[in-house]
Short mmCIF file of C-alpha atoms in Angstrom, two decimals:
data_model
loop_
_atom_site.label_atom_id
_atom_site.label_comp_id
_atom_site.label_asym_id
_atom_site.label_seq_id
_atom_site.Cartn_x
_atom_site.Cartn_y
_atom_site.Cartn_z
CA MET A 1 -15.08 -32.17 -15.44
CA ARG A 2 -15.40 -28.98 -16.39
CA GLY A 3 -16.98 -25.90 -14.85
CA TYR A 4 -16.49 -26.53 -11.48
CA ARG A 5 -15.27 -23.79 -8.64
CA ILE A 6 -14.48 -24.19 -5.09
CA LEU A 7 -16.19 -21.76 -2.74
CA TRP A 8 -14.06 -21.11 0.50
CA ARG A 9 -15.21 -19.52 3.53
CA VAL A 10 -13.72 -18.54 6.50
CA LEU A 11 -15.82 -18.60 9.80
CA ASP A 12 -15.09 -16.76 13.01
CA ALA A 13 -15.52 -18.36 16.42
CA ALA A 14 -19.47 -17.82 16.47
CA GLY A 15 -19.62 -19.45 13.13
CA ASP A 16 -20.31 -16.32 11.55
CA PRO A 17 -18.40 -15.84 7.52
CA ILE A 18 -16.06 -13.22 7.83
CA ASP A 19 -14.34 -13.75 4.42
CA ALA A 20 -15.04 -16.04 1.18
CA GLY A 21 -14.20 -16.21 -2.31
CA LEU A 22 -14.38 -18.62 -5.77
CA ILE A 23 -11.63 -20.37 -7.17
CA ASP A 24 -12.06 -21.48 -10.75
CA LEU A 25 -10.90 -25.36 -10.86
CA PRO A 26 -8.99 -26.27 -14.07
CA PRO A 27 -10.10 -29.16 -16.13
CA LEU A 28 -10.05 -32.74 -14.18
CA ASP A 29 -9.73 -35.95 -16.01
CA PRO A 30 -9.79 -39.18 -14.79
CA GLY A 31 -5.92 -39.99 -13.96
CA ALA A 32 -4.94 -36.57 -14.31
CA ALA A 33 -2.27 -35.41 -11.13
CA PRO A 34 -3.94 -33.76 -8.21
CA VAL A 35 -4.48 -29.93 -8.05
CA THR A 36 -3.62 -28.25 -5.21
CA LEU A 37 -5.11 -24.73 -4.33
CA LYS A 38 -4.53 -22.65 -1.40
CA VAL A 39 -7.21 -20.47 0.37
CA PRO A 40 -6.39 -17.00 1.88
CA ALA A 41 -5.65 -16.63 5.48
CA LYS A 42 -7.83 -14.58 7.70
CA ARG A 43 -6.96 -13.34 11.06
CA GLY A 44 -9.70 -14.26 13.68
CA GLY A 45 -10.81 -17.19 11.53
CA ALA A 46 -11.62 -20.78 13.57
CA THR A 47 -13.27 -22.68 10.83
CA VAL A 48 -12.30 -22.60 7.00
CA LEU A 49 -15.03 -24.48 4.58
CA ALA A 50 -14.63 -25.50 1.26
CA ASP A 51 -17.37 -26.56 -0.99
CA LEU A 52 -17.19 -28.34 -4.66
CA ILE A 53 -19.58 -26.23 -6.62
CA ASP A 54 -20.94 -27.65 -10.03
CA PRO A 55 -21.58 -25.63 -12.94
CA LEU A 56 -24.99 -25.17 -12.03
CA GLY A 57 -24.18 -23.95 -8.92
CA TYR A 58 -24.87 -26.29 -6.06
CA SER A 59 -22.59 -27.44 -3.77
CA VAL A 60 -21.86 -31.36 -4.03
CA LEU A 61 -19.10 -31.78 -1.64
CA THR A 62 -17.98 -29.76 1.84
CA VAL A 63 -14.45 -30.02 3.33
CA LYS A 64 -14.17 -28.43 7.12
CA ASN A 65 -10.96 -27.67 8.74
CA ASP A 66 -11.53 -26.56 12.12
CA LEU A 67 -8.58 -24.18 13.80
CA ALA A 68 -10.04 -23.68 17.26
CA PRO A 69 -12.61 -25.83 19.43
CA PRO A 70 -16.03 -24.69 20.05
CA ALA A 71 -17.28 -22.16 22.86
CA ALA A 72 -18.53 -24.20 25.88
CA PRO A 73 -22.09 -25.36 25.90
CA VAL A 74 -24.52 -24.32 28.55
CA ILE A 75 -27.05 -26.94 29.91
CA ARG A 76 -30.78 -25.33 29.76
CA HIS A 77 -32.45 -27.86 31.69
CA VAL A 78 -32.43 -31.77 33.27
CA HIS A 79 -35.71 -33.54 33.49
CA ALA A 80 -35.29 -36.45 35.87
CA SER A 81 -37.31 -39.81 36.02
CA SER A 82 -36.79 -43.08 38.05
CA LYS A 83 -34.11 -44.26 36.06
CA THR A 84 -33.78 -41.70 33.28
CA ALA A 85 -32.48 -38.20 32.99
CA ARG A 86 -32.55 -35.93 29.87
CA VAL A 87 -30.19 -32.96 29.66
CA LEU A 88 -31.05 -30.10 27.29
CA PHE A 89 -28.73 -27.73 25.92
CA ASP A 90 -28.54 -24.91 23.26
CA PRO A 91 -26.74 -25.85 20.09
CA VAL A 92 -23.10 -24.71 20.04
CA ALA A 93 -21.48 -22.93 16.52
CA ARG A 94 -18.87 -24.87 14.85
CA ALA A 95 -19.27 -28.24 16.95
CA ASP A 96 -19.53 -31.60 15.20
CA GLY A 97 -21.14 -33.27 18.71
CA TYR A 98 -21.47 -33.26 22.28
CA ARG A 99 -20.22 -35.35 25.04
CA LEU A 100 -21.75 -35.85 28.39
CA ALA A 101 -20.25 -36.46 31.59
CA TYR A 102 -22.34 -37.10 34.97
CA ASP A 103 -21.05 -38.41 38.66
CA GLY A 104 -23.31 -39.85 41.21
CA PRO A 105 -23.74 -42.81 43.60
CA GLY A 106 -22.00 -45.20 40.80
CA GLY A 107 -19.02 -42.93 40.55
CA PRO A 108 -18.13 -40.72 37.34
CA LYS A 109 -19.48 -41.60 33.70
CA GLN A 110 -19.71 -40.81 30.50
CA ALA A 111 -22.78 -40.80 28.19
CA ALA A 112 -22.66 -41.60 24.26
CA PRO A 113 -21.56 -38.90 22.03
CA THR A 114 -24.59 -36.99 20.11
CA ILE A 115 -25.40 -34.54 17.69
CA ASN A 116 -28.85 -33.81 18.94
CA ASP A 117 -29.24 -31.10 21.31
CA PHE A 118 -30.28 -33.59 23.94
CA VAL A 119 -28.84 -36.22 25.79
CA ASP A 120 -30.70 -39.23 27.74
CA VAL A 121 -29.20 -40.83 30.37
CA ALA A 122 -30.18 -44.28 31.65
CA GLY A 123 -29.31 -46.46 34.25
CA LEU A 124 -29.87 -43.83 37.02
CA GLU A 125 -30.83 -44.82 40.55
CA LEU A 126 -34.08 -43.69 42.45
CA ASP A 127 -33.81 -40.41 45.08
CA GLN A 128 -30.31 -39.83 43.72
CA ARG A 129 -28.87 -36.82 43.04
CA TYR A 130 -26.31 -36.66 39.91
CA ALA A 131 -24.12 -33.91 38.58
CA PHE A 132 -23.83 -33.27 34.89
CA ARG A 133 -21.20 -31.24 32.65
CA LEU A 134 -21.21 -30.97 29.04
CA VAL A 135 -18.39 -30.45 26.29
CA ALA A 136 -18.81 -29.86 23.11
CA PHE A 137 -16.27 -31.05 20.30
CA ASN A 138 -14.71 -30.83 16.59
CA GLU A 139 -11.70 -31.90 14.94
CA ALA A 140 -9.68 -29.15 16.80
CA GLY A 141 -10.39 -30.61 19.98
CA GLU A 142 -12.75 -30.39 22.90
CA SER A 143 -14.41 -26.90 24.79
CA ALA A 144 -13.79 -26.01 27.80
CA PRO A 145 -16.91 -28.02 30.28
CA SER A 146 -20.14 -26.26 30.98
CA ALA A 147 -20.79 -25.11 33.99
CA ALA A 148 -22.22 -28.51 36.56
CA VAL A 149 -26.06 -28.57 36.59
CA SER A 150 -27.33 -31.52 39.15
CA ALA A 151 -30.82 -33.05 39.23
CA MET A 152 -32.55 -35.41 42.00
CA THR A 153 -34.10 -38.65 40.43
CA THR A 154 -37.79 -38.95 40.79
CA ARG A 155 -40.90 -40.62 40.00
CA ASP A 156 -41.85 -38.43 36.95
CA ASP A 157 -41.96 -39.79 33.68
CA LEU A 158 -39.89 -37.89 30.66
CA PRO A 159 -41.82 -35.45 28.56
CA PRO A 160 -42.09 -36.35 24.93
CA ILE A 161 -39.28 -34.82 22.72
CA LEU A 162 -40.51 -32.23 20.42
CA TRP A 163 -39.07 -33.20 17.21
CA SER A 164 -40.27 -30.27 15.13
CA ILE A 165 -42.78 -27.58 15.18
CA GLN A 166 -43.73 -26.61 11.71
CA SER A 167 -45.86 -23.30 10.63
CA ALA A 168 -48.87 -23.31 8.47
CA ASP A 169 -51.81 -21.32 7.85
CA ARG A 170 -53.65 -20.20 11.06
CA ALA A 171 -52.05 -23.78 12.70
CA LEU A 172 -48.96 -25.37 13.79
CA PHE A 173 -47.80 -29.18 13.14
CA VAL A 174 -46.38 -30.93 15.91
CA ASN A 175 -44.06 -33.92 15.71
CA TYR A 176 -43.16 -35.44 19.10
CA SER A 177 -41.54 -39.02 20.50
CA THR A 178 -43.81 -41.47 21.84
CA GLU A 179 -43.44 -44.38 24.37
CA ALA A 180 -45.31 -47.75 24.32
CA THR A 181 -47.45 -47.23 27.52
CA ASP A 182 -48.72 -43.44 26.48
CA TYR A 183 -52.59 -43.19 26.23
CA LEU A 184 -52.85 -39.50 25.47
CA TYR A 185 -50.56 -36.49 25.12
CA GLU A 186 -51.66 -32.67 26.23
CA ILE A 187 -50.73 -29.80 24.51
CA GLU A 188 -50.70 -26.20 25.81
CA LEU A 189 -50.26 -23.01 24.20
CA THR A 190 -49.89 -19.65 25.50
CA LEU A 191 -49.95 -16.18 24.01
CA PRO A 192 -47.19 -13.86 25.59
CA GLY A 193 -48.42 -10.61 26.77
CA THR A 194 -51.98 -12.60 27.53
CA GLU A 195 -53.30 -14.70 29.66
CA ARG A 196 -54.72 -16.88 27.21
CA VAL A 197 -53.87 -20.59 27.86
CA ARG A 198 -55.31 -22.83 25.49
CA ARG A 199 -54.95 -26.79 26.39
CA ILE A 200 -55.38 -29.44 24.04
CA SER A 201 -55.53 -33.32 24.47
CA VAL A 202 -54.79 -35.58 21.65
CA THR A 203 -54.28 -39.08 21.27
CA THR A 204 -52.50 -39.25 17.98
CA ARG A 205 -48.84 -41.08 17.99
CA GLY A 206 -45.94 -39.20 16.54
CA ALA A 207 -47.69 -36.04 14.92
CA THR A 208 -50.92 -33.86 15.39
CA ARG A 209 -52.07 -30.47 13.84
CA ILE A 210 -53.36 -27.52 15.93
CA PRO A 211 -55.88 -25.77 14.06
CA GLY A 212 -57.64 -22.36 15.04
CA LEU A 213 -54.45 -19.93 15.94
CA GLU A 214 -53.75 -16.64 14.89
CA ASN A 215 -51.13 -15.62 11.76
CA GLY A 216 -48.22 -13.76 13.04
CA LYS A 217 -48.63 -14.33 16.67
CA THR A 218 -45.82 -16.10 18.58
CA TYR A 219 -47.04 -18.93 20.83
CA GLN A 220 -45.25 -20.80 23.47
CA LEU A 221 -45.79 -24.48 23.44
CA ARG A 222 -45.08 -27.35 25.58
CA MET A 223 -46.30 -30.98 25.84
CA ARG A 224 -46.45 -33.95 28.56
CA ARG A 225 -47.83 -37.66 27.91
CA ARG A 226 -50.31 -39.50 30.14
CA ASN A 227 -50.10 -43.21 30.44
CA GLY A 228 -53.01 -45.47 30.60
CA ILE A 229 -53.26 -45.69 34.53
CA GLY A 230 -53.51 -41.73 34.87
CA PHE A 231 -49.81 -40.65 35.24
CA ASP A 232 -48.96 -37.55 33.66
CA SER A 233 -45.06 -36.89 32.80
CA ALA A 234 -43.53 -33.84 33.29
CA TRP A 235 -44.05 -30.72 31.04
CA SER A 236 -41.75 -30.60 27.89
CA GLU A 237 -39.40 -27.30 27.58
CA PRO A 238 -41.90 -24.36 26.09
CA HIS A 239 -41.05 -24.05 22.26
CA ALA A 240 -41.72 -20.75 20.35
CA ALA A 241 -43.88 -21.02 17.03
CA THR A 242 -45.36 -19.05 14.68
CA PRO A 243 -48.15 -19.66 12.23
CA HIS A 244 -47.68 -18.05 8.70
CA GLY A 245 -50.48 -17.20 6.34
CA PRO A 246 -49.73 -16.01 2.58
CA GLY A 247 -46.73 -13.55 2.68
CA ASP A 248 -45.99 -14.32 6.19
CA LEU A 249 -42.72 -16.56 5.46
CA PRO A 250 -39.72 -15.37 7.79
CA ALA A 251 -36.43 -13.89 6.06
CA PRO A 252 -33.89 -16.55 5.80
CA ALA A 253 -31.56 -16.69 8.78
CA SER A 254 -28.45 -15.28 6.58
CA GLY A 255 -26.95 -15.09 3.59
CA TYR A 256 -24.55 -13.49 1.59
CA LEU A 257 -22.76 -12.79 -2.16
CA VAL A 258 -19.58 -14.20 -3.20
CA PRO A 259 -18.34 -12.22 -6.27
CA GLY A 260 -16.90 -14.40 -8.89
CA PRO A 261 -15.75 -13.98 -12.52
CA GLY A 262 -16.98 -11.54 -15.05
CA ASP A 263 -20.61 -10.93 -13.86
CA LEU A 264 -21.25 -13.85 -12.13
CA THR A 265 -22.15 -13.98 -7.93
CA LEU A 266 -22.46 -16.65 -5.98
CA LEU A 267 -25.46 -16.41 -3.76
CA VAL A 268 -25.05 -18.34 -0.11
CA PHE A 269 -28.06 -18.53 1.91
CA ASP A 270 -29.85 -20.74 4.63
CA PRO A 271 -32.79 -22.55 3.32
CA VAL A 272 -36.24 -21.48 4.87
CA PRO A 273 -38.64 -24.27 5.76
CA ASP A 274 -41.57 -24.54 4.16
CA ALA A 275 -40.38 -22.00 1.12
CA ALA A 276 -41.68 -22.92 -2.48
CA GLY A 277 -38.97 -20.78 -3.89
CA TYR A 278 -37.17 -17.56 -3.49
CA GLU A 279 -36.51 -14.09 -5.30
CA ALA A 280 -33.72 -12.02 -5.37
CA ARG A 281 -34.57 -8.11 -5.51
CA PHE A 282 -31.75 -5.76 -7.03
CA GLY A 283 -32.62 -2.43 -8.78
CA THR A 284 -35.70 -2.78 -10.69
CA ARG A 285 -35.14 -6.70 -11.29
CA THR A 286 -36.49 -9.65 -9.63
CA LEU A 287 -34.90 -13.44 -10.00
CA PRO A 288 -36.76 -15.76 -9.33
CA ILE A 289 -34.92 -18.65 -7.55
CA GLY A 290 -36.62 -22.36 -7.77
CA SER A 291 -37.23 -24.42 -4.42
CA ALA A 292 -34.78 -26.81 -5.43
CA ALA A 293 -31.97 -24.42 -4.48
CA SER A 294 -29.95 -26.20 -1.78
CA GLY A 295 -28.60 -22.80 -0.46
CA THR A 296 -26.16 -22.09 -3.04
CA VAL A 297 -27.04 -20.93 -6.65
CA PHE A 298 -25.32 -18.48 -9.39
CA LEU A 299 -26.65 -15.22 -10.25
CA ARG A 300 -25.54 -12.94 -13.23
CA GLY A 301 -25.96 -8.90 -13.73
CA ILE A 302 -25.42 -7.78 -10.16
CA GLY A 303 -23.36 -4.65 -10.10
CA ARG A 304 -20.52 -4.92 -7.45
CA ALA A 305 -22.01 -2.18 -5.35
CA GLN A 306 -25.86 -2.99 -6.09
CA ALA A 307 -28.20 -3.44 -3.00
CA VAL A 308 -29.56 -6.91 -3.04
CA SER A 309 -32.56 -8.49 -0.73
CA LEU A 310 -33.81 -12.26 -0.63
CA ARG A 311 -37.20 -13.31 -0.11
CA ALA A 312 -38.71 -16.98 0.46
CA VAL A 313 -41.87 -17.42 -1.32
CA ASP A 314 -44.77 -19.72 -0.22
CA ASP A 315 -46.84 -22.20 -2.18
CA SER A 316 -49.27 -19.40 -2.88
CA GLY A 317 -46.79 -17.29 -4.62
CA GLN A 318 -46.69 -14.74 -2.09
CA PRO A 319 -43.21 -13.42 -1.21
CA GLY A 320 -42.29 -13.30 2.54
CA GLN A 321 -39.76 -10.70 4.53
CA ALA A 322 -36.48 -9.67 3.01
CA LEU A 323 -32.84 -10.26 4.16
CA GLU A 324 -30.93 -7.67 2.61
CA LEU A 325 -27.42 -9.44 1.71
CA ARG A 326 -23.79 -8.63 2.39
CA ARG A 327 -20.58 -9.23 0.31
CA LEU A 328 -17.69 -11.22 1.60
CA HIS A 329 -14.37 -10.64 0.05
#
């Protein structure tokens, strides 16, 4: 094995990188002695990540070492039906999963761990009040518990789970959960700052396309389902979504540069949904990056003090908004 490197990163408690570097691996052959590498310590570090980077710049293996538990999660809302409750919460940085404890007529219980941003709890009793607490965990331990949130079970059905909302030109694609008793689904779109509300009924199970929207406008979307005898579920929580036309792709959520040996620099970034590729701009140069880039790619010829920006490119070849990259280490 030749030309491999280790990318090490130190994250703070919020999950943001505060230090990073590249270490060249010596040639490795089957049966050779193990190689021991040391990552520099960084005060304030909460998690250390080490990626094995192949000669093309792809991360082929990631090892994580948590030095501190994650922060306490926050329960946003609880939907309750006759026998089931759905607890919704915001994801927590550096969490590997979540555990929900609840207390009611049957005494304290615990739901199975989850990696989602919701937990469904079954086997509840109608017209009873339950209290819910949530913890996040990683390999360093559990967070402090969230504040308790209570809810009363009712005869309302649970709303659909909105698995994803994908942006398109003047349209949105919505992916959602279904039940065997569903008859149709209602989708409500609201344009914040206006009184424009659009309600759509669809019978398509699992996914649908909503056309006729304005590019660059952020809509609040929520959904409910109706069964065959006319009972409506509760509405889902609203989700923000923005249709994108040519050249409207957002900037990557994060990205940074890690200097390597010679003129080599590793670009680390969060991929943008629906991107057909990327381009890095520095000085008068524009460097195209293929859509196969998985979030790490080697760049050459970038000056150590040169400003570099990254843009996602859509399938029409138009670049979107720019992210100014920072350097680590």
